[in-house]
mmCIF file of C-alpha atoms in Angstrom:
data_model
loop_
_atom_site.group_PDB
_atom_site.id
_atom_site.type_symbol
_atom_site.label_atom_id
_atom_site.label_comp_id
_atom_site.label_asym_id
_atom_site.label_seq_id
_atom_site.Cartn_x
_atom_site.Cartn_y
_atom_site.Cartn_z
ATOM 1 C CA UNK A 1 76.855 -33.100 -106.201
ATOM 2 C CA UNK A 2 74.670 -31.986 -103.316
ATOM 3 C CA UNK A 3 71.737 -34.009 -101.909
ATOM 4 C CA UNK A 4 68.146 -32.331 -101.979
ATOM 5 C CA UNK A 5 66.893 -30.737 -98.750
ATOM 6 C CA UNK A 6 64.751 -33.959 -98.533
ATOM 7 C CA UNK A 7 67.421 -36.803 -98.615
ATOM 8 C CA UNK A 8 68.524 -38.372 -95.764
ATOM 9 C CA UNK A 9 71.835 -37.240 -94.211
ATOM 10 C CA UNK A 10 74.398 -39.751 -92.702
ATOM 11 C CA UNK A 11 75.681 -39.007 -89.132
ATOM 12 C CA UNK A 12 79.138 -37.041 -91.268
ATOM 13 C CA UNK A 13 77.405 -35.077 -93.358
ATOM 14 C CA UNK A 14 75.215 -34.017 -90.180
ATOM 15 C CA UNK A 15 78.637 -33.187 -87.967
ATOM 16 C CA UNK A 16 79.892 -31.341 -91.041
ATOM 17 C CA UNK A 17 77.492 -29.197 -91.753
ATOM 18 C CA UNK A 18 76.621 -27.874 -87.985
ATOM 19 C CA UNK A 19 80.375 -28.074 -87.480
ATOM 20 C CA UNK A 20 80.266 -30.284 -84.408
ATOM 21 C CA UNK A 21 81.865 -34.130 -83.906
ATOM 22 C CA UNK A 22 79.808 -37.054 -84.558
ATOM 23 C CA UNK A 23 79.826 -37.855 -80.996
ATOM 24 C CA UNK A 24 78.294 -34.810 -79.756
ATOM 25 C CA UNK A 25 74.985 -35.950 -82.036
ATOM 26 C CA UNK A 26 75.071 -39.199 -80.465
ATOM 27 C CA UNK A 27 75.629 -37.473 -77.370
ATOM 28 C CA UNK A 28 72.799 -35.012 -77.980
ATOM 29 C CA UNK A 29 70.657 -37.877 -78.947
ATOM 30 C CA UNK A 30 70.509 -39.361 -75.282
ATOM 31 C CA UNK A 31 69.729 -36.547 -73.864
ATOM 32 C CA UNK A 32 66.711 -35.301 -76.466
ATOM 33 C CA UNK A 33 64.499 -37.711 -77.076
ATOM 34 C CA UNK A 34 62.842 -35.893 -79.490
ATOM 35 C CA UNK A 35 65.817 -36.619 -81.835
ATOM 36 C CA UNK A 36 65.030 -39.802 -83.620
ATOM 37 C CA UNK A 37 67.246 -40.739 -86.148
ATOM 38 C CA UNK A 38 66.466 -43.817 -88.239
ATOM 39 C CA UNK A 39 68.890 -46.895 -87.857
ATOM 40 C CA UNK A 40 69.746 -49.412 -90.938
ATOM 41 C CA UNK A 41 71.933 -52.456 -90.493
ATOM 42 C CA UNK A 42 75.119 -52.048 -88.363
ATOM 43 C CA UNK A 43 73.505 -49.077 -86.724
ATOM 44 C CA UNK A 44 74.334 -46.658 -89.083
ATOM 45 C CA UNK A 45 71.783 -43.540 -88.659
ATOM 46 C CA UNK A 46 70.452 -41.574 -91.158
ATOM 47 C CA UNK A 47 69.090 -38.349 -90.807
ATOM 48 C CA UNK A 48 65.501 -36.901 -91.634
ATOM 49 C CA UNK A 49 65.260 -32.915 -92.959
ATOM 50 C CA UNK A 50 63.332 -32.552 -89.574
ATOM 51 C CA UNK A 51 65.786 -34.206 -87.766
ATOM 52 C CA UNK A 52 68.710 -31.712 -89.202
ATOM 53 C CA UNK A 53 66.355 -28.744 -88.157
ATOM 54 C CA UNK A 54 65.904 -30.160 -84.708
ATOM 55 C CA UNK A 55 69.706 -30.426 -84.624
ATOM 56 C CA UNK A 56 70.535 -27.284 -86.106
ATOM 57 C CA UNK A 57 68.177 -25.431 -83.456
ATOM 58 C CA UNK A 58 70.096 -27.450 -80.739
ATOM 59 C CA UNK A 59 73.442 -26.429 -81.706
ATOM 60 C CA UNK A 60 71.901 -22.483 -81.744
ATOM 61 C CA UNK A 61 70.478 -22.659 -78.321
ATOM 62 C CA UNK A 62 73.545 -24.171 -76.569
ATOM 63 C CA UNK A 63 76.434 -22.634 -78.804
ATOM 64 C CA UNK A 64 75.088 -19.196 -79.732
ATOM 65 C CA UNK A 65 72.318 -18.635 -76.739
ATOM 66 C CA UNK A 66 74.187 -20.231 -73.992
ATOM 67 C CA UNK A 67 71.775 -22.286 -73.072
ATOM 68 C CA UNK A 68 72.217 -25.959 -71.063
ATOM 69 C CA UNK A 69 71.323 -29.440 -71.641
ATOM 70 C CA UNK A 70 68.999 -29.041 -69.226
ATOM 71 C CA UNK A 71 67.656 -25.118 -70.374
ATOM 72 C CA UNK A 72 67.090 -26.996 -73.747
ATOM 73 C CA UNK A 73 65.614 -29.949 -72.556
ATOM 74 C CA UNK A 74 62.963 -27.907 -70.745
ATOM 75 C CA UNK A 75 62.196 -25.800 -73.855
ATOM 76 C CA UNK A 76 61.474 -28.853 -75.917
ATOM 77 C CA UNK A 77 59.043 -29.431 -73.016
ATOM 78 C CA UNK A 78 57.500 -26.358 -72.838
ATOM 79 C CA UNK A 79 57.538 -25.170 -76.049
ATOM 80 C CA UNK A 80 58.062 -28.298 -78.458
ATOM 81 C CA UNK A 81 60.614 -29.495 -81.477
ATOM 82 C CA UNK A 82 59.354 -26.512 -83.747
ATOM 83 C CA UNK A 83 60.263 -24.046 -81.470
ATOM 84 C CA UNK A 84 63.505 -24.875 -81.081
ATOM 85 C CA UNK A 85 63.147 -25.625 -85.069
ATOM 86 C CA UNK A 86 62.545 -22.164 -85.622
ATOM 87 C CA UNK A 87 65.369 -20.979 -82.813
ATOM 88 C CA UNK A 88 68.312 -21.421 -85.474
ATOM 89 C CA UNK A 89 69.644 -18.349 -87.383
ATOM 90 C CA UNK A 90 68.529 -18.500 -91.150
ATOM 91 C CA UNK A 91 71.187 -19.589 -93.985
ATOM 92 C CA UNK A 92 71.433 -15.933 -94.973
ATOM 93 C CA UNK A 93 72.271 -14.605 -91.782
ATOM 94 C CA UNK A 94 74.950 -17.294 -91.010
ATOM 95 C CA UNK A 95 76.538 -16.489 -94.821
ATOM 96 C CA UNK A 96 76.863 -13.098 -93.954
ATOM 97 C CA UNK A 97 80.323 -11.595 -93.025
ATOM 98 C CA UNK A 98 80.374 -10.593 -89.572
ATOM 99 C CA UNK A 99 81.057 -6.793 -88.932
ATOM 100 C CA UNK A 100 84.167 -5.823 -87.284
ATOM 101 C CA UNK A 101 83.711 -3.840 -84.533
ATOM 102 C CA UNK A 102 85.993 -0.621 -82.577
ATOM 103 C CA UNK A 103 87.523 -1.706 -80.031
ATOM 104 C CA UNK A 104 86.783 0.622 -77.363
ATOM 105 C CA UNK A 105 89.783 2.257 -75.586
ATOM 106 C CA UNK A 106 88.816 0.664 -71.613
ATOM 107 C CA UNK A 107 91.720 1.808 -69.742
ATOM 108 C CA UNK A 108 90.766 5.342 -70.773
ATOM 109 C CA UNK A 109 87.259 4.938 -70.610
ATOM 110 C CA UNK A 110 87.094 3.194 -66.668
ATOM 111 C CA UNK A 111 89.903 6.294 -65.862
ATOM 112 C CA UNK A 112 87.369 8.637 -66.947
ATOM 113 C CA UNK A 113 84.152 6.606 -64.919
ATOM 114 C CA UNK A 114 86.658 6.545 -61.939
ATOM 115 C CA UNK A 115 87.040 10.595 -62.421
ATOM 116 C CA UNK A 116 90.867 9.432 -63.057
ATOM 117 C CA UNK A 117 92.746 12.163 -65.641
ATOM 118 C CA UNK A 118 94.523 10.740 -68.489
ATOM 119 C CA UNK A 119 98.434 11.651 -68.039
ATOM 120 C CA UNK A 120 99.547 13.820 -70.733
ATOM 121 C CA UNK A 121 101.048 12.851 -73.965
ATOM 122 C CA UNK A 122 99.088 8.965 -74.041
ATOM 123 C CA UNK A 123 97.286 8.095 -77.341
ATOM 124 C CA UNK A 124 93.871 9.125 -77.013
ATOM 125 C CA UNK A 125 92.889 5.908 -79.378
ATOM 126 C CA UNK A 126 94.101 2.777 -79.319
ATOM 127 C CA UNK A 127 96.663 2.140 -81.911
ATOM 128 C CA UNK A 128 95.991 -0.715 -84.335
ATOM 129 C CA UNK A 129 97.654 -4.152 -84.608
ATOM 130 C CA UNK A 130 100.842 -3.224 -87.119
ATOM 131 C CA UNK A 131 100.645 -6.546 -89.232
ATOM 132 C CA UNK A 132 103.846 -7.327 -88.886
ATOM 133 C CA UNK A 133 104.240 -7.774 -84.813
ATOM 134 C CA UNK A 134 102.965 -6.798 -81.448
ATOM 135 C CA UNK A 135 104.502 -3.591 -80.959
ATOM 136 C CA UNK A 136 101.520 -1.324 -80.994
ATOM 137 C CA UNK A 137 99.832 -3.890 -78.886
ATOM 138 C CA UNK A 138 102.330 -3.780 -76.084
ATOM 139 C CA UNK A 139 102.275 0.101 -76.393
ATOM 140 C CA UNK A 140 98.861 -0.164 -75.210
ATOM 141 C CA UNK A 141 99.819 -2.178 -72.413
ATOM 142 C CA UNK A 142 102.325 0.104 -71.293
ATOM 143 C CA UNK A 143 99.857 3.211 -71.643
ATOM 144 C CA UNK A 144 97.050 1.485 -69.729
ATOM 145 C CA UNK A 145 99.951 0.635 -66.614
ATOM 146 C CA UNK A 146 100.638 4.118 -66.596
ATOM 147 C CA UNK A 147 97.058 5.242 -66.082
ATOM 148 C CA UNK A 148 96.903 2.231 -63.013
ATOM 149 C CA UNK A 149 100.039 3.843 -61.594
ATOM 150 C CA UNK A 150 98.997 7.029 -62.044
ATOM 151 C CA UNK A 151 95.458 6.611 -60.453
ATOM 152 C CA UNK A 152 96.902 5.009 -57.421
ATOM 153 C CA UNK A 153 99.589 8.094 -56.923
#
């Protein structure tokens, strides 16, 4: 059974929701001092709602933005705890699939940049991954060294 968004969270339920180890939140808790977690006997820490959010907009800004310790640490500063609150992606936009994007054909498009001609007879696209090995892959390979050799020629 899942616990209400207002229930406390233990220090594992925290690390397995935002998918990190519990010593990165203790970790992340010395260096933000906005992060607060209450302490019972033994020094087991419990987790306020807030506290999640705070943690959750932590884990955005240094996983997904690329942010530092430090670049956080000043935006808690400057801006406060519900900025950086606000900074994580919303549940719907982390359940949704991620789109698969072409992958461009490089070789052929830095030949062209370079005013390089494409030698005759190469795959204009690149082929796709055959499921069952790495043959179209190295194909590639061997296309894109021709172009190299035949740019330097």
């Amino acid at each position: 059974m899942d616990k209400s968004p207002e229930a406390f969270r233990t220090i594992s339920e925290v690390a397995d929701e935002l998918k990190v180890p519990k010593h990165v939140l203790r970790f992340w808790e010395a260096k933000f001092a906005q992060l607060k977690p209450m302490k019972r006997g033994g020094g087991r820490r419990y987790y306020r709602p807030e506290d999640v959010a705070l943690l959750r907009g932590i884990r955005f800004l240094l996983y997904d933005d690329g942010y530092t310790i430090r670049g956080v640490q000043k935006i808690l500063r400057e801006q406060g705890p519900r900025f950086v609150m606000d900074q994580r992606p919303h549940v719907e936009e982390e359940k949704k699939p991620t789109v698969e994007r072409e992958i461009p054909d490089v070789a052929a498009e830095a030949a062209h940049n370079r005013g390089f001609r494409k030698p005759p007879g190469l795959a204009e696209q690149p082929q796709e991954v055959d499921a069952g090995g790495l043959g179209s892959v190295l194909k590639e390979l061997e296309d894109c060294y021709r172009i190299l050799v035949g740019a330097k020629g």
